[in-house]
mmCIF file of C-alpha atoms in Angstrom:
data_model
loop_
_atom_site.group_PDB
_atom_site.id
_atom_site.type_symbol
_atom_site.label_atom_id
_atom_site.label_comp_id
_atom_site.label_asym_id
_atom_site.label_seq_id
_atom_site.Cartn_x
_atom_site.Cartn_y
_atom_site.Cartn_z
ATOM 1 C CA MET A 1 146.586 -87.086 84.110
ATOM 2 C CA ALA A 2 148.021 -90.206 83.976
ATOM 3 C CA ALA A 3 151.786 -90.233 83.466
ATOM 4 C CA LEU A 4 153.626 -93.125 81.262
ATOM 5 C CA ALA A 5 156.498 -94.493 82.120
ATOM 6 C CA ALA A 6 158.363 -97.572 80.282
ATOM 7 C CA ARG A 7 161.667 -99.496 80.645
ATOM 8 C CA VAL A 8 163.821 -102.390 79.391
ATOM 9 C CA GLU A 9 163.993 -105.271 81.486
ATOM 10 C CA ARG A 10 166.743 -108.013 81.190
ATOM 11 C CA TRP A 11 165.730 -111.693 82.974
ATOM 12 C CA PRO A 12 168.636 -114.593 82.327
ATOM 13 C CA LEU A 13 167.087 -117.857 81.104
ATOM 14 C CA ALA A 14 168.140 -120.735 82.754
ATOM 15 C CA GLN A 15 169.201 -122.231 79.814
ATOM 16 C CA PRO A 16 169.787 -121.294 76.219
ATOM 17 C CA PHE A 17 166.452 -120.783 73.583
ATOM 18 C CA VAL A 18 167.100 -122.194 70.526
ATOM 19 C CA ILE A 19 164.774 -122.278 67.712
ATOM 20 C CA SER A 20 165.390 -122.924 64.156
ATOM 21 C CA ARG A 21 166.229 -118.882 63.449
ATOM 22 C CA GLY A 22 168.739 -118.583 66.423
ATOM 23 C CA ALA A 23 169.410 -119.129 70.525
ATOM 24 C CA LYS A 24 169.660 -117.024 72.942
ATOM 25 C CA THR A 25 170.219 -116.371 76.754
ATOM 26 C CA GLN A 26 168.101 -113.751 78.657
ATOM 27 C CA ALA A 27 164.339 -112.187 77.813
ATOM 28 C CA GLU A 28 165.011 -108.815 76.677
ATOM 29 C CA VAL A 29 161.143 -107.423 77.864
ATOM 30 C CA VAL A 30 160.445 -103.952 77.366
ATOM 31 C CA VAL A 31 157.172 -102.881 80.147
ATOM 32 C CA ALA A 32 155.304 -100.320 80.284
ATOM 33 C CA GLU A 33 153.472 -97.900 83.498
ATOM 34 C CA ILE A 34 150.333 -96.240 83.249
ATOM 35 C CA ALA A 35 149.940 -94.319 87.216
ATOM 36 C CA GLU A 36 146.520 -92.752 87.502
ATOM 37 C CA GLY A 37 145.892 -91.265 91.068
ATOM 38 C CA PRO A 38 146.592 -94.193 93.266
ATOM 39 C CA HIS A 39 146.066 -97.165 90.654
ATOM 40 C CA ARG A 40 148.903 -97.878 87.983
ATOM 41 C CA GLY A 41 148.736 -100.402 85.518
ATOM 42 C CA ARG A 42 151.636 -102.742 83.634
ATOM 43 C CA GLY A 43 152.182 -104.181 80.750
ATOM 44 C CA GLU A 44 155.201 -106.631 79.248
ATOM 45 C CA ALA A 45 155.871 -107.011 75.583
ATOM 46 C CA VAL A 46 158.791 -108.889 74.072
ATOM 47 C CA PRO A 47 160.189 -107.096 70.473
ATOM 48 C CA TYR A 48 160.672 -109.552 67.848
ATOM 49 C CA PRO A 49 163.376 -109.625 65.283
ATOM 50 C CA ARG A 50 161.379 -111.645 63.175
ATOM 51 C CA TYR A 51 158.960 -109.447 62.508
ATOM 52 C CA GLY A 52 161.600 -106.448 62.876
ATOM 53 C CA GLU A 53 161.211 -105.476 66.028
ATOM 54 C CA THR A 54 164.000 -104.177 68.376
ATOM 55 C CA VAL A 55 163.589 -103.025 71.987
ATOM 56 C CA GLU A 56 164.746 -99.358 70.936
ATOM 57 C CA ASP A 57 161.884 -99.033 67.952
ATOM 58 C CA VAL A 58 159.260 -100.057 70.614
ATOM 59 C CA LEU A 59 160.552 -98.318 73.194
ATOM 60 C CA ALA A 60 159.974 -94.998 70.482
ATOM 61 C CA GLN A 61 156.568 -95.990 70.342
ATOM 62 C CA ILE A 62 155.894 -96.191 73.057
ATOM 63 C CA GLU A 63 157.467 -92.559 73.691
ATOM 64 C CA GLY A 64 155.396 -91.776 70.527
ATOM 65 C CA ALA A 65 152.141 -93.119 71.574
ATOM 66 C CA ARG A 66 152.926 -90.882 74.610
ATOM 67 C CA ALA A 67 151.092 -87.313 74.786
ATOM 68 C CA ARG A 68 147.567 -89.663 73.939
ATOM 69 C CA ILE A 69 147.921 -91.912 76.669
ATOM 70 C CA GLU A 70 148.638 -89.018 78.588
ATOM 71 C CA ALA A 71 145.344 -87.453 78.147
ATOM 72 C CA GLY A 72 143.160 -90.393 78.834
ATOM 73 C CA CYS A 73 143.705 -92.416 75.154
ATOM 74 C CA GLY A 74 140.795 -95.650 75.873
ATOM 75 C CA ARG A 75 142.029 -99.375 74.798
ATOM 76 C CA ALA A 76 139.943 -98.708 72.005
ATOM 77 C CA GLU A 77 141.297 -95.316 70.414
ATOM 78 C CA LEU A 78 144.786 -97.335 71.017
ATOM 79 C CA GLN A 79 144.236 -99.460 68.593
ATOM 80 C CA GLY A 80 144.042 -97.229 65.747
ATOM 81 C CA LEU A 81 147.253 -95.345 67.259
ATOM 82 C CA LEU A 82 149.882 -97.673 66.909
ATOM 83 C CA PRO A 83 150.288 -100.982 64.485
ATOM 84 C CA ALA A 84 150.347 -104.927 66.580
ATOM 85 C CA GLY A 85 153.059 -105.272 67.973
ATOM 86 C CA ALA A 86 155.411 -105.330 71.146
ATOM 87 C CA ALA A 87 154.574 -102.004 71.710
ATOM 88 C CA ARG A 88 150.505 -101.718 71.403
ATOM 89 C CA ASN A 89 151.019 -105.061 73.891
ATOM 90 C CA ALA A 90 152.403 -103.172 76.648
ATOM 91 C CA LEU A 91 150.198 -100.169 76.303
ATOM 92 C CA ASP A 92 147.292 -102.287 76.097
ATOM 93 C CA CYS A 93 147.747 -104.778 78.894
ATOM 94 C CA ALA A 94 148.810 -101.710 81.059
ATOM 95 C CA LEU A 95 145.077 -99.653 79.269
ATOM 96 C CA TRP A 96 143.447 -103.267 81.233
ATOM 97 C CA ASP A 97 145.348 -103.197 84.506
ATOM 98 C CA LEU A 98 144.855 -99.355 85.258
ATOM 99 C CA GLU A 99 141.267 -99.819 84.374
ATOM 100 C CA ALA A 100 140.231 -102.809 86.199
ATOM 101 C CA LYS A 101 142.146 -101.344 89.647
ATOM 102 C CA ARG A 102 140.343 -98.129 88.664
ATOM 103 C CA ALA A 103 137.073 -100.193 88.586
ATOM 104 C CA GLY A 104 137.893 -102.233 91.652
ATOM 105 C CA VAL A 105 137.288 -105.889 89.880
ATOM 106 C CA ARG A 106 139.689 -107.942 88.129
ATOM 107 C CA ALA A 107 139.737 -107.304 84.761
ATOM 108 C CA TRP A 108 138.620 -110.977 83.711
ATOM 109 C CA THR A 109 135.057 -109.007 85.249
ATOM 110 C CA LEU A 110 135.783 -106.771 83.099
ATOM 111 C CA ALA A 111 136.492 -109.290 79.389
ATOM 112 C CA GLY A 112 132.990 -110.653 80.423
ATOM 113 C CA ARG A 113 133.890 -113.839 82.147
ATOM 114 C CA ALA A 114 133.021 -114.475 86.055
ATOM 115 C CA ARG A 115 135.791 -115.860 87.036
ATOM 116 C CA LEU A 116 139.288 -117.621 86.182
ATOM 117 C CA ASP A 117 140.668 -121.068 85.549
ATOM 118 C CA PRO A 118 143.841 -122.828 86.406
ATOM 119 C CA VAL A 119 145.397 -123.871 82.350
ATOM 120 C CA LYS A 120 147.750 -126.029 81.900
ATOM 121 C CA THR A 121 150.642 -125.136 80.678
ATOM 122 C CA CYS A 122 153.061 -127.065 77.691
ATOM 123 C CA PHE A 123 156.738 -126.834 78.123
ATOM 124 C CA THR A 124 158.972 -125.913 75.676
ATOM 125 C CA ILE A 125 162.421 -128.505 74.562
ATOM 126 C CA SER A 126 164.828 -126.619 72.854
ATOM 127 C CA LEU A 127 166.492 -126.997 70.034
ATOM 128 C CA GLY A 128 170.118 -129.093 70.042
ATOM 129 C CA PRO A 129 171.417 -132.190 69.707
ATOM 130 C CA VAL A 130 169.407 -135.172 70.380
ATOM 131 C CA GLU A 131 170.879 -136.448 73.475
ATOM 132 C CA ALA A 132 170.318 -133.073 74.559
ATOM 133 C CA MET A 133 166.871 -132.722 73.550
ATOM 134 C CA ALA A 134 166.117 -136.290 75.039
ATOM 135 C CA GLU A 135 167.249 -135.636 78.114
ATOM 136 C CA ALA A 136 165.406 -132.028 78.580
ATOM 137 C CA ALA A 137 162.204 -134.715 78.120
ATOM 138 C CA ARG A 138 162.816 -137.307 80.473
ATOM 139 C CA ALA A 139 163.949 -134.017 82.780
ATOM 140 C CA ASN A 140 160.059 -133.565 82.307
ATOM 141 C CA ALA A 141 158.768 -136.410 81.607
ATOM 142 C CA ARG A 142 156.121 -136.245 83.876
ATOM 143 C CA ARG A 143 154.725 -132.536 82.477
ATOM 144 C CA PRO A 144 151.206 -133.600 80.321
ATOM 145 C CA MET A 145 152.512 -131.458 77.447
ATOM 146 C CA LEU A 146 155.934 -131.120 75.817
ATOM 147 C CA LYS A 147 156.598 -128.436 72.981
ATOM 148 C CA LEU A 148 160.011 -129.587 71.401
ATOM 149 C CA LYS A 149 161.466 -126.903 68.460
ATOM 150 C CA ILE A 150 162.755 -128.794 65.137
ATOM 151 C CA GLY A 151 165.125 -127.564 62.737
ATOM 152 C CA ALA A 152 165.265 -129.316 59.549
ATOM 153 C CA ARG A 153 164.082 -131.845 58.069
ATOM 154 C CA ASP A 154 166.172 -134.226 59.753
ATOM 155 C CA ASP A 155 165.347 -133.803 62.794
ATOM 156 C CA LEU A 156 162.923 -137.068 63.155
ATOM 157 C CA ASP A 157 165.264 -138.540 65.210
ATOM 158 C CA ALA A 158 165.565 -135.860 67.350
ATOM 159 C CA VAL A 159 161.318 -136.475 67.768
ATOM 160 C CA ALA A 160 162.265 -140.162 68.208
ATOM 161 C CA ALA A 161 164.037 -139.764 71.146
ATOM 162 C CA VAL A 162 161.878 -137.380 72.708
ATOM 163 C CA ARG A 163 159.289 -139.677 72.810
ATOM 164 C CA GLU A 164 160.748 -142.635 73.936
ATOM 165 C CA ALA A 165 162.152 -140.622 77.257
ATOM 166 C CA ALA A 166 158.732 -138.964 77.684
ATOM 167 C CA PRO A 167 155.611 -141.408 76.769
ATOM 168 C CA ARG A 168 152.971 -140.511 78.521
ATOM 169 C CA ALA A 169 153.766 -136.774 77.132
ATOM 170 C CA ARG A 170 151.061 -135.192 74.659
ATOM 171 C CA LEU A 171 154.050 -133.585 71.767
ATOM 172 C CA ILE A 172 153.729 -130.944 69.953
ATOM 173 C CA VAL A 173 155.753 -130.366 67.229
ATOM 174 C CA ASP A 174 156.531 -126.689 66.513
ATOM 175 C CA ALA A 175 158.923 -125.728 63.262
ATOM 176 C CA ASN A 176 159.241 -122.165 63.271
ATOM 177 C CA GLU A 177 158.755 -121.933 59.558
ATOM 178 C CA ALA A 178 161.038 -124.753 58.430
ATOM 179 C CA LEU A 179 160.048 -126.928 57.141
ATOM 180 C CA THR A 180 158.915 -127.167 52.604
ATOM 181 C CA PHE A 181 155.819 -128.332 51.562
ATOM 182 C CA ASP A 182 157.593 -132.058 50.565
ATOM 183 C CA ASP A 183 159.498 -131.737 53.913
ATOM 184 C CA LEU A 184 156.060 -131.980 55.751
ATOM 185 C CA ARG A 185 154.326 -134.608 53.278
ATOM 186 C CA ARG A 186 157.296 -137.123 54.062
ATOM 187 C CA LEU A 187 157.440 -136.782 57.900
ATOM 188 C CA ALA A 188 153.504 -136.201 59.046
ATOM 189 C CA PRO A 189 152.771 -139.730 58.498
ATOM 190 C CA GLU A 190 155.580 -140.295 61.233
ATOM 191 C CA LEU A 191 155.042 -137.939 63.769
ATOM 192 C CA VAL A 192 151.517 -139.288 63.354
ATOM 193 C CA ARG A 193 153.705 -142.667 64.656
ATOM 194 C CA LEU A 194 155.158 -140.909 66.708
ATOM 195 C CA GLY A 195 152.240 -139.736 68.454
ATOM 196 C CA VAL A 196 152.955 -135.937 67.520
ATOM 197 C CA MET A 197 148.982 -134.316 68.194
ATOM 198 C CA LEU A 198 150.267 -131.810 66.626
ATOM 199 C CA VAL A 199 152.919 -129.531 63.950
ATOM 200 C CA GLU A 200 152.746 -125.193 64.374
ATOM 201 C CA GLN A 201 154.236 -123.646 61.308
ATOM 202 C CA PRO A 202 155.911 -126.155 59.381
ATOM 203 C CA LEU A 203 155.832 -123.670 56.040
ATOM 204 C CA PRO A 204 157.422 -120.263 55.766
ATOM 205 C CA ALA A 205 154.833 -117.348 55.757
ATOM 206 C CA GLY A 206 153.552 -116.770 52.667
ATOM 207 C CA GLU A 207 154.014 -119.799 51.425
ATOM 208 C CA ASP A 208 151.719 -121.553 53.163
ATOM 209 C CA ASP A 209 149.168 -121.094 50.254
ATOM 210 C CA ALA A 210 150.534 -124.927 49.539
ATOM 211 C CA LEU A 211 148.433 -125.977 52.610
ATOM 212 C CA GLU A 212 145.396 -125.329 50.319
ATOM 213 C CA GLY A 213 143.769 -129.005 49.868
ATOM 214 C CA TYR A 214 146.227 -130.672 51.749
ATOM 215 C CA ASP A 215 144.733 -133.262 53.804
ATOM 216 C CA SER A 216 147.381 -133.362 56.731
ATOM 217 C CA PRO A 217 147.800 -136.634 58.893
ATOM 218 C CA VAL A 218 148.763 -134.715 61.394
ATOM 219 C CA PRO A 219 146.821 -131.210 62.568
ATOM 220 C CA LEU A 220 148.550 -128.212 61.781
ATOM 221 C CA CYS A 221 148.471 -125.067 63.815
ATOM 222 C CA ALA A 222 149.836 -121.800 62.058
ATOM 223 C CA ASP A 223 151.465 -119.040 64.275
ATOM 224 C CA GLU A 224 153.933 -117.105 61.685
ATOM 225 C CA SER A 225 150.910 -116.915 59.548
ATOM 226 C CA LEU A 226 148.580 -115.012 62.391
ATOM 227 C CA HIS A 227 149.219 -111.771 63.658
ATOM 228 C CA THR A 228 145.531 -110.372 64.046
ATOM 229 C CA ARG A 229 142.088 -110.897 61.964
ATOM 230 C CA ALA A 230 143.124 -109.611 59.318
ATOM 231 C CA GLU A 231 145.577 -112.994 58.806
ATOM 232 C CA LEU A 232 142.901 -114.911 59.341
ATOM 233 C CA ALA A 233 141.047 -115.562 56.301
ATOM 234 C CA ALA A 234 143.646 -117.098 54.629
ATOM 235 C CA CYS A 235 144.952 -119.805 57.225
ATOM 236 C CA VAL A 236 141.324 -121.032 56.924
ATOM 237 C CA GLY A 237 141.395 -123.940 54.900
ATOM 238 C CA ARG A 238 145.735 -124.170 55.007
ATOM 239 C CA TYR A 239 145.273 -124.739 59.270
ATOM 240 C CA GLY A 240 143.209 -126.587 62.187
ATOM 241 C CA LEU A 241 144.459 -124.380 64.696
ATOM 242 C CA VAL A 242 145.867 -120.957 65.134
ATOM 243 C CA ASN A 243 148.265 -119.551 67.760
ATOM 244 C CA ILE A 244 147.914 -116.251 69.822
ATOM 245 C CA LYS A 245 150.229 -114.306 70.772
ATOM 246 C CA LEU A 246 149.690 -110.962 72.727
ATOM 247 C CA ASP A 247 152.831 -109.607 71.297
ATOM 248 C CA LYS A 248 151.858 -110.688 67.347
ATOM 249 C CA ALA A 249 148.422 -109.499 68.029
ATOM 250 C CA GLY A 250 149.055 -105.737 69.622
ATOM 251 C CA GLY A 251 147.726 -106.558 72.964
ATOM 252 C CA LEU A 252 144.485 -108.210 74.392
ATOM 253 C CA THR A 253 141.787 -106.556 73.188
ATOM 254 C CA GLU A 254 142.739 -107.512 69.953
ATOM 255 C CA ALA A 255 143.425 -111.059 70.548
ATOM 256 C CA LEU A 256 140.009 -112.026 71.757
ATOM 257 C CA ALA A 257 138.552 -110.013 69.727
ATOM 258 C CA LEU A 258 140.735 -112.192 67.068
ATOM 259 C CA ALA A 259 139.941 -115.654 69.354
ATOM 260 C CA ALA A 260 136.517 -115.388 69.223
ATOM 261 C CA ASP A 261 136.158 -114.925 64.838
ATOM 262 C CA ALA A 262 138.533 -117.844 64.566
ATOM 263 C CA ARG A 263 135.756 -120.123 66.730
ATOM 264 C CA ALA A 264 133.138 -118.379 64.724
ATOM 265 C CA ALA A 265 135.536 -119.364 61.725
ATOM 266 C CA GLY A 266 135.499 -123.181 62.699
ATOM 267 C CA LEU A 267 139.162 -122.453 63.948
ATOM 268 C CA GLY A 268 140.978 -124.610 67.682
ATOM 269 C CA LEU A 269 142.789 -122.103 69.458
ATOM 270 C CA MET A 270 146.546 -122.521 70.902
ATOM 271 C CA VAL A 271 147.228 -119.348 72.839
ATOM 272 C CA GLY A 272 151.429 -118.855 73.059
ATOM 273 C CA CYS A 273 154.005 -116.719 74.021
ATOM 274 C CA MET A 274 157.420 -115.287 74.092
ATOM 275 C CA VAL A 275 160.101 -116.245 76.795
ATOM 276 C CA ALA A 276 158.882 -113.301 79.763
ATOM 277 C CA THR A 277 157.649 -112.927 83.303
ATOM 278 C CA SER A 278 154.955 -114.080 85.017
ATOM 279 C CA LEU A 279 153.766 -110.349 84.075
ATOM 280 C CA ALA A 280 152.972 -110.866 80.094
ATOM 281 C CA MET A 281 151.899 -114.443 80.844
ATOM 282 C CA ALA A 282 148.900 -113.074 83.077
ATOM 283 C CA PRO A 283 146.716 -111.488 80.369
ATOM 284 C CA ALA A 284 147.352 -113.846 77.915
ATOM 285 C CA MET A 285 145.675 -116.270 81.028
ATOM 286 C CA ILE A 286 142.201 -114.442 80.403
ATOM 287 C CA LEU A 287 142.681 -115.204 76.323
ATOM 288 C CA ALA A 288 143.858 -119.367 77.453
ATOM 289 C CA GLN A 289 140.172 -119.764 79.407
ATOM 290 C CA GLY A 290 139.433 -122.959 77.161
ATOM 291 C CA ALA A 291 142.111 -122.946 74.225
ATOM 292 C CA GLU A 292 142.831 -126.542 73.065
ATOM 293 C CA VAL A 293 146.604 -125.558 74.044
ATOM 294 C CA VAL A 294 147.808 -123.327 76.288
ATOM 295 C CA ASP A 295 151.828 -123.153 75.846
ATOM 296 C CA LEU A 296 152.515 -120.087 78.685
ATOM 297 C CA ASP A 297 155.622 -121.280 79.975
ATOM 298 C CA GLY A 298 157.746 -118.495 79.929
ATOM 299 C CA PRO A 299 158.698 -118.096 83.014
ATOM 300 C CA LEU A 300 159.372 -121.511 83.679
ATOM 301 C CA LEU A 301 162.110 -121.429 80.748
ATOM 302 C CA LEU A 302 163.742 -117.921 83.778
ATOM 303 C CA THR A 303 166.163 -118.202 86.293
ATOM 304 C CA ARG A 304 163.576 -116.429 88.068
ATOM 305 C CA ASP A 305 160.949 -114.414 87.762
ATOM 306 C CA ARG A 306 159.445 -111.359 89.185
ATOM 307 C CA GLU A 307 157.783 -111.235 92.171
ATOM 308 C CA PRO A 308 154.698 -111.777 92.690
ATOM 309 C CA GLY A 309 154.806 -113.919 89.802
ATOM 310 C CA LEU A 310 152.173 -116.408 88.655
ATOM 311 C CA THR A 311 151.785 -119.385 91.028
ATOM 312 C CA ILE A 312 152.787 -122.314 88.483
ATOM 313 C CA GLU A 313 153.013 -126.133 89.906
ATOM 314 C CA GLY A 314 154.372 -128.867 87.575
ATOM 315 C CA SER A 315 152.379 -127.438 85.009
ATOM 316 C CA MET A 316 149.234 -125.706 86.303
ATOM 317 C CA ILE A 317 148.970 -122.421 86.487
ATOM 318 C CA ALA A 318 146.601 -120.201 88.690
ATOM 319 C CA PRO A 319 145.287 -117.364 88.077
ATOM 320 C CA PRO A 320 147.492 -113.663 88.953
ATOM 321 C CA SER A 321 147.117 -112.018 91.599
ATOM 322 C CA SER A 322 146.192 -108.318 91.657
ATOM 323 C CA ASP A 323 148.851 -107.633 92.791
ATOM 324 C CA LEU A 324 150.505 -108.745 89.373
ATOM 325 C CA TRP A 325 148.118 -107.683 86.632
ATOM 326 C CA GLY A 326 144.694 -107.354 86.737
#
């Protein structure tokens, strides 16, 4: 008989994390633990207000699944038990962890991988005054890839300042739905001139039908417009890449299936995260293998990480230890 527990944890951020929709100073996460005999599986998720989630609702969803989980519900059954989102992610990742520990193998073996390789992550520059963004870029100029948040049509100065401060870094611009189609068409050639390699979610989700037939000079990546395989077909012809996050997909199980279908549809992969600890990043390391862009910098944005956490040297993330996850 399994035993399920869930709790809320709050982890202070080193600096306020600011995007076009608002700011936060701490990562508020939900951790689910499933114990069975000597084995314990853990999963961490981030309730996200943009998708109508609160900590209380996520805890309530987990509590509502308690009887089925403690009776032995597996990952396949879980997909129909809860909708995609943070609650299912926490439970799905906990079940992966528990299954790996029961079997005495690593989680990536269960996922069909012979090994897990290190990956290089982006580092995020929060939205703010131009000089503040430039200073943050200057402090991280040795990182191979920076992702900067923009929030309006007039943020080209910020992009230019970041480019000057970090001339060798590859740049991604993340609008978090803040642009109009006219903004995008006006900005795109300038972003190419500044060496931007990718623009993430330029338009509001639900309004990106404007991208049909648009030949963007800079590749576009869907984020808020894609959660699960249900939204994938609509992204084809509008975006060149899709950003898969475990919290949006509702866990590693759906995320792996989504990644396979996205590849089959000719889309590139970005693997992203919410701001959280290493426990949330560890399952995404499996998903990140071979992705064109990896954005798993959550632990780098905290004042401290959980112990043990992932080993991150510069922007290189090593595979997780079994003591952390999987």
